[in-house]
Short mmCIF file of C-alpha atoms and ligand atoms in Angstrom, two decimals:
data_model
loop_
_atom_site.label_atom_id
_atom_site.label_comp_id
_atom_site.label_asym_id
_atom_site.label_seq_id
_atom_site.Cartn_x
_atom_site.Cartn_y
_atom_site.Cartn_z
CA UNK A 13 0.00 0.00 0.00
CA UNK A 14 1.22 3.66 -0.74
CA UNK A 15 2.31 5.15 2.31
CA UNK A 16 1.17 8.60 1.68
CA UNK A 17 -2.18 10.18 0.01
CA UNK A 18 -4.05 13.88 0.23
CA UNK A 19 -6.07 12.82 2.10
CA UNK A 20 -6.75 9.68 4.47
CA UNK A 21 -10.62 8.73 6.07
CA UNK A 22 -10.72 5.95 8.57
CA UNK A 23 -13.93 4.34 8.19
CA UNK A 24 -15.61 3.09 5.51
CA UNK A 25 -19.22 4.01 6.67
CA UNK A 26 -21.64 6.09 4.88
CA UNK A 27 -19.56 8.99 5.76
CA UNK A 28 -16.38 7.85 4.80
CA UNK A 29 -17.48 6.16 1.53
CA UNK A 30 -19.26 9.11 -0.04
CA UNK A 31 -16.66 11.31 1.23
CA UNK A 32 -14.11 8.80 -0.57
CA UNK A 33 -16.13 8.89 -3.69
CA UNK A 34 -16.39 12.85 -3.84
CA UNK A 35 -12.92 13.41 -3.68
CA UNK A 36 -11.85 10.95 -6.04
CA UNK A 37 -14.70 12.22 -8.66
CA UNK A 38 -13.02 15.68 -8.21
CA UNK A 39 -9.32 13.95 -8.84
CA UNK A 40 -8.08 14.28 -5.13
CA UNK A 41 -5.57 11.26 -4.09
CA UNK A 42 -7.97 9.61 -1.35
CA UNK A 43 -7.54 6.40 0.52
CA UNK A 44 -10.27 5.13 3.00
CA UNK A 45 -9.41 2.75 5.36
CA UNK A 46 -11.69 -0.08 6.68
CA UNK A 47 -10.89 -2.23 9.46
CA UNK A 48 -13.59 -4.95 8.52
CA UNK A 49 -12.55 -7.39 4.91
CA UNK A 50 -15.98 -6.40 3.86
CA UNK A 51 -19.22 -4.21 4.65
CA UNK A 52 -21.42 -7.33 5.46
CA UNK A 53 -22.19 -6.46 9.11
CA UNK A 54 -24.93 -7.19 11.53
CA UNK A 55 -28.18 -4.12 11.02
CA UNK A 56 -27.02 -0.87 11.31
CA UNK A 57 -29.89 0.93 9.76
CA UNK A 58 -30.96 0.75 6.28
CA UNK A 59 -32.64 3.70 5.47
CA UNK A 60 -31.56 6.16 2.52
CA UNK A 61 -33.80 9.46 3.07
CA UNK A 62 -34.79 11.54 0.49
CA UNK A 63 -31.69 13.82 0.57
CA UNK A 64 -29.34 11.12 0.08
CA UNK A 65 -31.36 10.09 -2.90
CA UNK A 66 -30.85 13.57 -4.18
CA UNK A 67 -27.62 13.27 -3.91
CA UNK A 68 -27.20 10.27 -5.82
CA UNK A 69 -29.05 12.17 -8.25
CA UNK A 70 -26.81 15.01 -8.46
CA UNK A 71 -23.92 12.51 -9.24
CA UNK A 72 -26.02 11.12 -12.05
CA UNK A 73 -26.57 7.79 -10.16
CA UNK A 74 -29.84 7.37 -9.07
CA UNK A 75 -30.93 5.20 -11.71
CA UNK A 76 -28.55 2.51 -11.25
CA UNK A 77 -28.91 3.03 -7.74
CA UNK A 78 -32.65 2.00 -7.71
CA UNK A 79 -32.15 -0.68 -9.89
CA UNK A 80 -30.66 -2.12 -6.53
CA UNK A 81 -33.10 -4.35 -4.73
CA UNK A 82 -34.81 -1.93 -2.27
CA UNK A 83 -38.66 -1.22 -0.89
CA UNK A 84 -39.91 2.43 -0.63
CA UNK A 85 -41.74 3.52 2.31
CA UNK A 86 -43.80 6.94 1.75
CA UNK A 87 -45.39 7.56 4.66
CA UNK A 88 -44.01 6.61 8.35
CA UNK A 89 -46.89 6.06 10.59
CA UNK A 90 -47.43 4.93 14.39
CA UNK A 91 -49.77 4.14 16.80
CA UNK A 92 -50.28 5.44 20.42
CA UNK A 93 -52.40 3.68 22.53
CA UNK A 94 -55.06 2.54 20.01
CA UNK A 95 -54.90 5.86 18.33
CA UNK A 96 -53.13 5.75 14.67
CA UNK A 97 -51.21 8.43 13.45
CA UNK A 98 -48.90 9.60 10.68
CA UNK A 99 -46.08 10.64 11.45
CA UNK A 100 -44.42 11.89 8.43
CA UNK A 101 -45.26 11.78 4.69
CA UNK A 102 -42.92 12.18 2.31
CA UNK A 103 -45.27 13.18 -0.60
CA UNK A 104 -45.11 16.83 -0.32
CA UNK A 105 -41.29 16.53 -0.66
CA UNK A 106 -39.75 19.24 -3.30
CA UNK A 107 -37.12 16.64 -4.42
CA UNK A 108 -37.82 13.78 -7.20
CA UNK A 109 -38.24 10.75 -4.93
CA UNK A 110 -40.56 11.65 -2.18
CA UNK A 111 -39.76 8.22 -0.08
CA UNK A 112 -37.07 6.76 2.23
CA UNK A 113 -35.51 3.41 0.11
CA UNK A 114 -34.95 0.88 2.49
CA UNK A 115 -31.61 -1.21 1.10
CA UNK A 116 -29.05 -3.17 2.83
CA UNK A 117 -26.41 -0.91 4.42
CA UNK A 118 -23.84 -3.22 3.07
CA UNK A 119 -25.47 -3.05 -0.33
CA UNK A 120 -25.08 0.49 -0.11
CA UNK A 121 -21.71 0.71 1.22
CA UNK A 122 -20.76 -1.65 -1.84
CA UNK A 123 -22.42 0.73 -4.96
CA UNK A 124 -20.64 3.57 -3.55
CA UNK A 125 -17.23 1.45 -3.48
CA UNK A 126 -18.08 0.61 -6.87
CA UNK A 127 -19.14 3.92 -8.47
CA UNK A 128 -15.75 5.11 -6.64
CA UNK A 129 -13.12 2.48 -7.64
CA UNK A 130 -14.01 4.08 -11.53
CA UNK A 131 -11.43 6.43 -10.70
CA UNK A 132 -8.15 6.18 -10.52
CA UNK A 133 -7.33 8.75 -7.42
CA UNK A 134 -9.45 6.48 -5.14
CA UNK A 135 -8.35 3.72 -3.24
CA UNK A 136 -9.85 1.37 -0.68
CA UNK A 137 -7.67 -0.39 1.66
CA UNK A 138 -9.91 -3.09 3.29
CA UNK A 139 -8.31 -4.94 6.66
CA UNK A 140 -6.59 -1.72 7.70
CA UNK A 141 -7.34 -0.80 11.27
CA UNK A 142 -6.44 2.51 12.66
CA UNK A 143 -4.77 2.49 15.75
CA UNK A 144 -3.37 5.88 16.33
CA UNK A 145 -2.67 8.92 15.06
CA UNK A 146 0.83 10.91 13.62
CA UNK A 147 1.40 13.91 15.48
CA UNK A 148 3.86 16.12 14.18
CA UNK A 149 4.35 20.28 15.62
CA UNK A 150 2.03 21.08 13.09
CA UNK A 151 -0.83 18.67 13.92
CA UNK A 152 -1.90 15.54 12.84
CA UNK A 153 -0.03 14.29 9.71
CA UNK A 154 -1.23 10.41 9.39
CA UNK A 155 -2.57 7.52 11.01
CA UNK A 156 -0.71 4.14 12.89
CA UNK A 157 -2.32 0.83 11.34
CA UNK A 158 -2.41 -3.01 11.44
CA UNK A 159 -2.60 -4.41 8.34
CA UNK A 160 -2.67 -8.52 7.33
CA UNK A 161 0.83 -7.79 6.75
CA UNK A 162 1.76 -6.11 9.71
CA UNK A 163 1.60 -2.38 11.36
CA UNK A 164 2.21 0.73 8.63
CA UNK A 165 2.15 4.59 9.30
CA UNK A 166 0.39 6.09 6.45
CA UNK A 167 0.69 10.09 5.52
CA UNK A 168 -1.44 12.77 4.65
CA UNK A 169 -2.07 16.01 4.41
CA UNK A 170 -5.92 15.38 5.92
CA UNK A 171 -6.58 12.78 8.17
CA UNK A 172 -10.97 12.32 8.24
CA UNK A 173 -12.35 10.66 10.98
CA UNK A 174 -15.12 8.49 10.13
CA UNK A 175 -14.64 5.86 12.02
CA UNK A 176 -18.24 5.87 13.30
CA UNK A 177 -19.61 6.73 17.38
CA UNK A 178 -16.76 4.99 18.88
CA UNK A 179 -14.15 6.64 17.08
CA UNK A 180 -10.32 5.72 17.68
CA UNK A 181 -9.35 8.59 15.82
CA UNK A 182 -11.06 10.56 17.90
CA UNK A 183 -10.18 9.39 20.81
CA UNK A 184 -6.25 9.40 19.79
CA UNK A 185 -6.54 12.95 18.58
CA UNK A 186 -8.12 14.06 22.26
CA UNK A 187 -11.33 15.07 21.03
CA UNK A 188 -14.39 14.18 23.45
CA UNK A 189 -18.19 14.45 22.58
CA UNK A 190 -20.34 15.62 24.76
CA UNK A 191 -23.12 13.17 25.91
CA UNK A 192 -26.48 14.90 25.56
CA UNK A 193 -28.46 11.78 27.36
CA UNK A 194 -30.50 8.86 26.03
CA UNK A 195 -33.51 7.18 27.86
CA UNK A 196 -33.71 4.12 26.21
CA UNK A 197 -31.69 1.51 24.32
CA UNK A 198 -32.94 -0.72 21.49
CA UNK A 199 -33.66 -4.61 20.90
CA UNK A 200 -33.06 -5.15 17.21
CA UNK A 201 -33.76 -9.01 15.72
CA UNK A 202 -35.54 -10.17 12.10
CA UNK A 203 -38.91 -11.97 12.14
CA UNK A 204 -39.88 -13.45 8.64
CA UNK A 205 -42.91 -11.56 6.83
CA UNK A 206 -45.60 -13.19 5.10
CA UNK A 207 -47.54 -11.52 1.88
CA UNK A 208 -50.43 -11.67 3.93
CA UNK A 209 -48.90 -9.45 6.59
CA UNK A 210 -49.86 -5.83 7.13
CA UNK A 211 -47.04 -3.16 4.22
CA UNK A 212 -46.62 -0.49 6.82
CA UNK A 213 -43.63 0.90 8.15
CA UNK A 214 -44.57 1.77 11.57
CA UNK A 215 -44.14 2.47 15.35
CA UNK A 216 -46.29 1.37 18.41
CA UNK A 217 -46.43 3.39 21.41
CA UNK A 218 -47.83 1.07 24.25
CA UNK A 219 -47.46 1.79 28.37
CA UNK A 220 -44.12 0.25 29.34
CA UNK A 221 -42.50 0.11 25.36
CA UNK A 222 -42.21 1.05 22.21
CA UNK A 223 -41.93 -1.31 19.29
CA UNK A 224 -41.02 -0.62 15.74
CA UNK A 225 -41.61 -2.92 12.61
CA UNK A 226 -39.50 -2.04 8.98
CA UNK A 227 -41.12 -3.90 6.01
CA UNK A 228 -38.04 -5.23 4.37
CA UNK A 229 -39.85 -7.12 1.58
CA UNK A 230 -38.79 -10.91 2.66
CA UNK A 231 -38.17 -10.04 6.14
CA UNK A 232 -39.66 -7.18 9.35
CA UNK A 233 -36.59 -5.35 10.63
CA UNK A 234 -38.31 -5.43 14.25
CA UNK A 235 -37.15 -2.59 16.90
CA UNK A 236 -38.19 -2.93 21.06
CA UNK A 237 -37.29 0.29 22.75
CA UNK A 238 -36.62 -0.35 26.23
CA UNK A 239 -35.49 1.72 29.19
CA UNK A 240 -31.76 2.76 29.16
CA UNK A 241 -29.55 -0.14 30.49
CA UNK A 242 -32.96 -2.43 30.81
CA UNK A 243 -31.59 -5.32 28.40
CA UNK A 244 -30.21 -7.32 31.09
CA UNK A 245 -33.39 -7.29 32.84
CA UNK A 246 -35.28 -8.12 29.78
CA UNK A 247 -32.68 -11.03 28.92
CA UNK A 248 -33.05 -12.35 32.77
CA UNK A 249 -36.99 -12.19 32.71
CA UNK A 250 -36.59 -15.49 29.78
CA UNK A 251 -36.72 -15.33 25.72
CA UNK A 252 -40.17 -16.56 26.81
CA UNK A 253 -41.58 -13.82 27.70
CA UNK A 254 -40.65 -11.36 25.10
CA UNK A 255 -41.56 -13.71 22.25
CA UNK A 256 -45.29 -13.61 24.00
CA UNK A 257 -44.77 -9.80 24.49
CA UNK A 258 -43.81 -9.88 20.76
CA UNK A 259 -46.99 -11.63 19.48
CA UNK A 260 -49.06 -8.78 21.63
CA UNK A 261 -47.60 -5.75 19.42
CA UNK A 262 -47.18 -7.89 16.45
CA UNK A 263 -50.53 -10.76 16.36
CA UNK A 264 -50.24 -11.50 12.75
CA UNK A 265 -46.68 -12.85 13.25
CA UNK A 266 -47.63 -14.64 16.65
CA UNK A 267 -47.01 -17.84 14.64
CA UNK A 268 -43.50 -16.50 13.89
CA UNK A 269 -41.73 -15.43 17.06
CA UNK A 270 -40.55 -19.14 17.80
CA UNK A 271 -38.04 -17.95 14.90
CA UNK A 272 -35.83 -16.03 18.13
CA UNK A 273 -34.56 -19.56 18.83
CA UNK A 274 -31.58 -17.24 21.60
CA UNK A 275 -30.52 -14.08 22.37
CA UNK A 276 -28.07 -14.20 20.37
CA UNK A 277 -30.08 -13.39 17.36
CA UNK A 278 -31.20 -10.33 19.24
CA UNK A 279 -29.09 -7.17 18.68
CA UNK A 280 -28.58 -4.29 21.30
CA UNK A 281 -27.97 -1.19 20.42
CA UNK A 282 -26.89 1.04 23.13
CA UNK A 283 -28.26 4.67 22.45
CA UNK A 284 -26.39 7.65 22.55
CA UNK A 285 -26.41 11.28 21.29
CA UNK A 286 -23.35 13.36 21.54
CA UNK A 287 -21.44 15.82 19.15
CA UNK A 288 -18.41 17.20 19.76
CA UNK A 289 -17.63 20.73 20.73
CA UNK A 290 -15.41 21.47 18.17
CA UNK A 291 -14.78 19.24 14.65
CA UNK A 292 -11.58 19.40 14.01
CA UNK A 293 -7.46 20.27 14.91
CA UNK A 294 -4.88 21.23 11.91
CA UNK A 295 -4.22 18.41 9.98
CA UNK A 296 -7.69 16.31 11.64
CA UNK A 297 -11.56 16.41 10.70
CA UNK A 298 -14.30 14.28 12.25
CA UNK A 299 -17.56 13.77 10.42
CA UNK A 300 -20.60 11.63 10.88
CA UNK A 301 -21.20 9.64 13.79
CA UNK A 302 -17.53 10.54 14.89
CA UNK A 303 -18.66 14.15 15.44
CA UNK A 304 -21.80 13.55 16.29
CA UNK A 305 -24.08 9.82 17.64
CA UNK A 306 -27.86 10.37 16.89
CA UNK A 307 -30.52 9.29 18.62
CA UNK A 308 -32.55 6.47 16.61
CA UNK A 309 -35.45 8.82 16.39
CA UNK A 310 -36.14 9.07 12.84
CA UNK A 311 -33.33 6.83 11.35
CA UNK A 312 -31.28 10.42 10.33
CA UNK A 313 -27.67 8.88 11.50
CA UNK A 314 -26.93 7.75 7.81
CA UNK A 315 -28.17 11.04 6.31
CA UNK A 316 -26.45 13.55 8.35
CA UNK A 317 -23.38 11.41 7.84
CA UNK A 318 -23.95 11.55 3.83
CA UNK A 319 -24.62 15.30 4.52
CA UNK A 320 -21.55 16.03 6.64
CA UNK A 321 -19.59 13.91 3.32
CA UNK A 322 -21.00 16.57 0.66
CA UNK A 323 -20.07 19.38 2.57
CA UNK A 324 -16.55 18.29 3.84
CA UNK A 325 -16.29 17.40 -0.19
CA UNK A 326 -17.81 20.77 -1.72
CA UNK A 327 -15.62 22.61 0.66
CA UNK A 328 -12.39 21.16 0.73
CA UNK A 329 -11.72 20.37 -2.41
CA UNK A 330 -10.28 22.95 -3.76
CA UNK A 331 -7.88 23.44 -0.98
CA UNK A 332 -6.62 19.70 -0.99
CA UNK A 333 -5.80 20.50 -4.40
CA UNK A 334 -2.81 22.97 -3.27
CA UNK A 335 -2.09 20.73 -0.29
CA UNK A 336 -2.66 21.00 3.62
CA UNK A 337 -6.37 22.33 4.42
CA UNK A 338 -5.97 25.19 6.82
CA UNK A 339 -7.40 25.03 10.31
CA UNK A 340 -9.97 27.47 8.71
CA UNK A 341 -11.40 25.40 6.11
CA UNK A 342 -12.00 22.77 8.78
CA UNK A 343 -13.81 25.45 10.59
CA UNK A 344 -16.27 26.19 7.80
CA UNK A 345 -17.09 22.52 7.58
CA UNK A 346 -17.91 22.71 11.36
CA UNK A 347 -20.28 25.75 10.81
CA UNK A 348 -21.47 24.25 8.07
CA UNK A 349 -22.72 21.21 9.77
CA UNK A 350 -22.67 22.09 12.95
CA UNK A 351 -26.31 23.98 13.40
CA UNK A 352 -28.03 20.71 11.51
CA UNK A 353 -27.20 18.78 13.77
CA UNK A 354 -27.79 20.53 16.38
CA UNK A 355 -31.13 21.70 15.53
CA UNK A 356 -31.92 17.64 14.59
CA UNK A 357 -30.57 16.20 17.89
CA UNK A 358 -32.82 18.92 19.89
CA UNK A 359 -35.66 17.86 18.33
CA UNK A 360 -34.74 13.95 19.25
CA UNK A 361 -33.67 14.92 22.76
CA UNK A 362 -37.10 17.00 23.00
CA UNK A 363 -38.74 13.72 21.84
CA UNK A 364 -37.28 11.81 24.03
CA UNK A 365 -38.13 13.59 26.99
CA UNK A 366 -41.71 14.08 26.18
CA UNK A 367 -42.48 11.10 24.06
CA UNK A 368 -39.96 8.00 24.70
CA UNK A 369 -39.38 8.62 28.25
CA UNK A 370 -42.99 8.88 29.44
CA UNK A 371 -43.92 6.03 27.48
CA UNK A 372 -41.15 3.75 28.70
CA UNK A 373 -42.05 4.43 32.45
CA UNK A 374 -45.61 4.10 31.81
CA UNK A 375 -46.65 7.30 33.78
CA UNK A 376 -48.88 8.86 31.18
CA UNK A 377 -52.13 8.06 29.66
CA UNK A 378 -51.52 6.83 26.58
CA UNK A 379 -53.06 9.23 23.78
CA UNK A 380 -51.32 11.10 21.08
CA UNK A 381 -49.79 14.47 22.69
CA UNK A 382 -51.76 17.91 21.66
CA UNK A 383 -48.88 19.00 19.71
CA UNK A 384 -48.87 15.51 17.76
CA UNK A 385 -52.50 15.77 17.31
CA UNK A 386 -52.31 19.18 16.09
CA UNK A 387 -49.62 18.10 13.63
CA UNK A 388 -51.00 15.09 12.36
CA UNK A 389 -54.46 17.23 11.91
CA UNK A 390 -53.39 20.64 10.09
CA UNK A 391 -51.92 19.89 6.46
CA UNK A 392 -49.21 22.32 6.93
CA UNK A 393 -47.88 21.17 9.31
CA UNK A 394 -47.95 17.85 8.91
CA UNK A 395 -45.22 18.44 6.16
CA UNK A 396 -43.20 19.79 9.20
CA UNK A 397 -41.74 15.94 9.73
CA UNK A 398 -41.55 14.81 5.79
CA UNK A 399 -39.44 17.91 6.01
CA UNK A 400 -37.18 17.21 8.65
CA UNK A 401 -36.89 13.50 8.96
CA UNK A 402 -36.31 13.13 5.02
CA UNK A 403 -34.52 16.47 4.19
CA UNK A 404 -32.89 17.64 7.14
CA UNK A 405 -32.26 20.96 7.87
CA UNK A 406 -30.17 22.99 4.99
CA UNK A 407 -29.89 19.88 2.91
CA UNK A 408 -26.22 19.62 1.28
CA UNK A 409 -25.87 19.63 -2.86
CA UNK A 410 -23.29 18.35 -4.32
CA UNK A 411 -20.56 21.28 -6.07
CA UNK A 412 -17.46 19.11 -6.82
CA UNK A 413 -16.83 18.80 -9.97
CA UNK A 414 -16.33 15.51 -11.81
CA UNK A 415 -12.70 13.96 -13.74
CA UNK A 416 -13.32 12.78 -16.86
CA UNK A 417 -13.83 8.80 -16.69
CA UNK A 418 -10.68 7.66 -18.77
CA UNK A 419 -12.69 3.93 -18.88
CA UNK A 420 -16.03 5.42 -19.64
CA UNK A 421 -17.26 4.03 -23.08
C1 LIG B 25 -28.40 -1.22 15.28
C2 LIG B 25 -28.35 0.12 14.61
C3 LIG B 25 -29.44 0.58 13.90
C4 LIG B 25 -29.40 1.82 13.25
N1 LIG B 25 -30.47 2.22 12.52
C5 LIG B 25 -30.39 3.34 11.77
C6 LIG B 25 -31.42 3.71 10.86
O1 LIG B 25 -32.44 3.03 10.72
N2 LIG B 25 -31.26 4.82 10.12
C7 LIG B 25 -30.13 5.61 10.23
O2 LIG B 25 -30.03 6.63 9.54
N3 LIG B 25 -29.16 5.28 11.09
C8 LIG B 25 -29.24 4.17 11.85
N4 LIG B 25 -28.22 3.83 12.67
C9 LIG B 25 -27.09 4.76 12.82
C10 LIG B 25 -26.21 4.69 11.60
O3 LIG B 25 -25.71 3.38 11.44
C11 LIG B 25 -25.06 5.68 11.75
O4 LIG B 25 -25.56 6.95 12.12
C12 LIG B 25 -24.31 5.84 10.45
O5 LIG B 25 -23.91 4.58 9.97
C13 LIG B 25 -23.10 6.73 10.66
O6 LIG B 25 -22.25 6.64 9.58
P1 LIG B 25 -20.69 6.87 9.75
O7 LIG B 25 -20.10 6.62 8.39
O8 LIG B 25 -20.44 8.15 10.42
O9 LIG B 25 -20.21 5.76 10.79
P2 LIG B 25 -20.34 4.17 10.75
O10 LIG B 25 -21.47 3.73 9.90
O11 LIG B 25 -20.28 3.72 12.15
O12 LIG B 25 -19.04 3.72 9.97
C14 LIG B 25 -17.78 3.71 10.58
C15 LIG B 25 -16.92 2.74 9.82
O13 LIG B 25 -15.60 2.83 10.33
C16 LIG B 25 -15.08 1.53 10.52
N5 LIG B 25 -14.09 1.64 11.59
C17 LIG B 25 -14.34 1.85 12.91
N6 LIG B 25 -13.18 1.95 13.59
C18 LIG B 25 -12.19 1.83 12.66
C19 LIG B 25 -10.77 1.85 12.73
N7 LIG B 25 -10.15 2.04 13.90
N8 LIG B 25 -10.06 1.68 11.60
C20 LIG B 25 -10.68 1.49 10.40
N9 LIG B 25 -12.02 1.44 10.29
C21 LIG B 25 -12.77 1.63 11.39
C22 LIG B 25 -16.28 0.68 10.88
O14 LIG B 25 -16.06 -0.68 10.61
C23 LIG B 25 -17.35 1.29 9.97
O15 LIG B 25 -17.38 0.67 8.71
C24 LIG B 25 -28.24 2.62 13.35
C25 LIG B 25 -27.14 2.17 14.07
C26 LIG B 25 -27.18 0.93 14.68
C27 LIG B 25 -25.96 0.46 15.43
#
């Protein structure tokens, strides 16, 4: 492997791979480093919004993209109580598809590596963990990794940090998010789905849990929000009991829930939301989850990571071109990016005070709040969450330009 590049991104997430792909459309020397052989990895969300799409579009890949094997969901709807709602729907959308495409992260991950490996300035370096950082009196100039042949220091002039909520990077560097608070944590496990089941999309809002059900085509993504630091608990009370707590929120597939033979085939995610205060040091930039961990609420982590790529790209080209990005590009990235995410992860905090955490201890009646009713009720407003679940706030374009493809026919 060459030992030095323009720029370097640990992490080959959504944030690292479009990131990866930008730069190398616009010619810059890029290597991305992944410390997994391949992006087959257990659920980690599989939701491309809106935005994303539009971004695909604005590469002049959205057709192949589709072409992929993916559902669409339209509308995201829930129920509280025995109340249903909708919660967001994506028809009123000012962008050409007006749904979220559900796809395989991995499948993702692996169209993006493809589209990218077209040109020659991009390389992906699979099996290459990063360990630590290169500090040198002007900042950080590279990254320590194992490799299957052995430990390598590799150079650049930009080191990106996408290397996802637990960031090494991050951590070597001395950067530390601050933790904003989650109350809950989430069950994740498959059930099989049946043509006869129900299409939708949706979320149940019962006293004592929450439970969420993707349609994945073949398959229901299931979701069981539970209390902060509850799985334990739930574990101890017997795989029993939450297969008959399953076929309460779920009847139709009460013939199904035998399929969680152990726990093992039940996934925990451990919630948190942080950001850090500030992005970046000379020579260092942290996007996506590395900057900042969402909160589950309305499945924005892989947008605002593809976001955070298309600005990092639209404004750094030009000065990776000469060489070293000042400290002051970095900066404009971080204001950039930093009031979306801010403004999203107040509005998931806010909902998780007033709407998760209630429901999870069980202490309110359950009926839809009068701001949700409101919401749901006036048209207006009801494009309020379309809006902000599948667009974001100040949704990123892309401005890089594009090399020639020498192998294009
Ligand atoms: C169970 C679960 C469900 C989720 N559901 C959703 C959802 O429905 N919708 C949604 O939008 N988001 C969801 N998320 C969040 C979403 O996965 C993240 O917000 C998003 O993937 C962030 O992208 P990223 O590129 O910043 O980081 P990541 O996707 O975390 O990517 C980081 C990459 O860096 C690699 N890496 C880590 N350390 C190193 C290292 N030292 N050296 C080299 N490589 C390294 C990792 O292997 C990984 O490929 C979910 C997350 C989980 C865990």
């Amino acid at each position: 492997m060459p030992k030095t590049f323009r720029c370097c991104i640990a992490g080959g997430g959504p944030a690292g791979m479009m990131l990866g792909l930008l730069l190398a459309r616009a010619g810059v020397e890029v290597a991305v480093l992944e410390k997994h052989a391949d992006f087959l990895r257990d659920f980690r969300g599989d939701t491309i919004h809106p935005s994303t799409l539009e971004v695909m579009h604005e590469l002049g890949l959205l057709e192949a993209f589709l072409r992929l094997p993916h559902q669409e969901v339209r509308r995201l709807t829930g129920q509280v109580g025995d109340v249903p709602i909708t919660l967001a729907d994506f028809g009123c959308l000012p962008t050409r598809c007006r749904f979220i495409a559900m796809m395989p992260q991995w499948d993702f991950l692996n169209f993006l590596a493809e589209q990218a490996s077209r040109y020659p300035t991009f390389h992906l370096h699979m099996q290459v963990e990063v360990t630590g950082v290169l500090e040198e009196a002007g900042g950080v100039a590279g990254v320590r990794v194992t490799t299957p042949h052995g430990p390598e220091e590799i150079r650049a002039d930009l080191l990106i940090a996408a290397d996802g909520r637990s960031s090494t990077v991050r951590e070597q560097a001395g950067l530390r998010p601050r933790e904003l608070g989650a109350p809950m944590d989430v069950l994740w496990f498959r059930l099989s789905r049946r043509p006869t089941d129900p299409e939708e999309t949706t979320g149940r809002f019962d006293r004592g849990h929450i439970f969420i059900r993707i349609n994945r085509g073949e398959h229901w993504q299931c979701g069981y929000v539970i209390p902060k630091g509850a799985a334990e608990t739930v574990r101890q009370r017997g795989l029993d009991r939450f297969r008959a707590e399953l076929a309460t929120v779920m009847p139709f597939a009460a013939d199904r829930v035998g399929e969680l033979r152990e726990w093992e085939a039940v996934k925990l995610l451990s919630v948190q939301v942080n950001r850090l205060a500030q992005w970046y040091r000379p020579g260092l930039l942290c996007i996506g989850d590395a900057a900042h961990a969402m909160s589950p609420i309305g499945g924005v982590g892989i947008n605002l990571a593809i976001q955070d790529a298309v600005a990092a790209a639209n404004l750094l080209v030009e000065p990776l071109r000469v060489g070293r990005p000042a400290p002051d590009d970095l900066r404009r990235v971080q204001r950039r990016r930093d009031l979306p995410t801010r403004i999203i992860q107040g509005l998931q905090v806010l909902a998780q005070r007033r709407l998760i955490a209630p429901a999870l201890a069980g202490t309110v009646p359950l009926a839809p709040s009068l701001p949700v009713r409101i919401m749901t009720r006036v048209p207006i407003l009801r494009r309020l969450p379309a809006r902000v679940i599948g667009l974001g706030v100040r949704p990123e374009h892309v401005e890089t330009p594009a090399m020639p493809l020498a192998s294009r026919g």
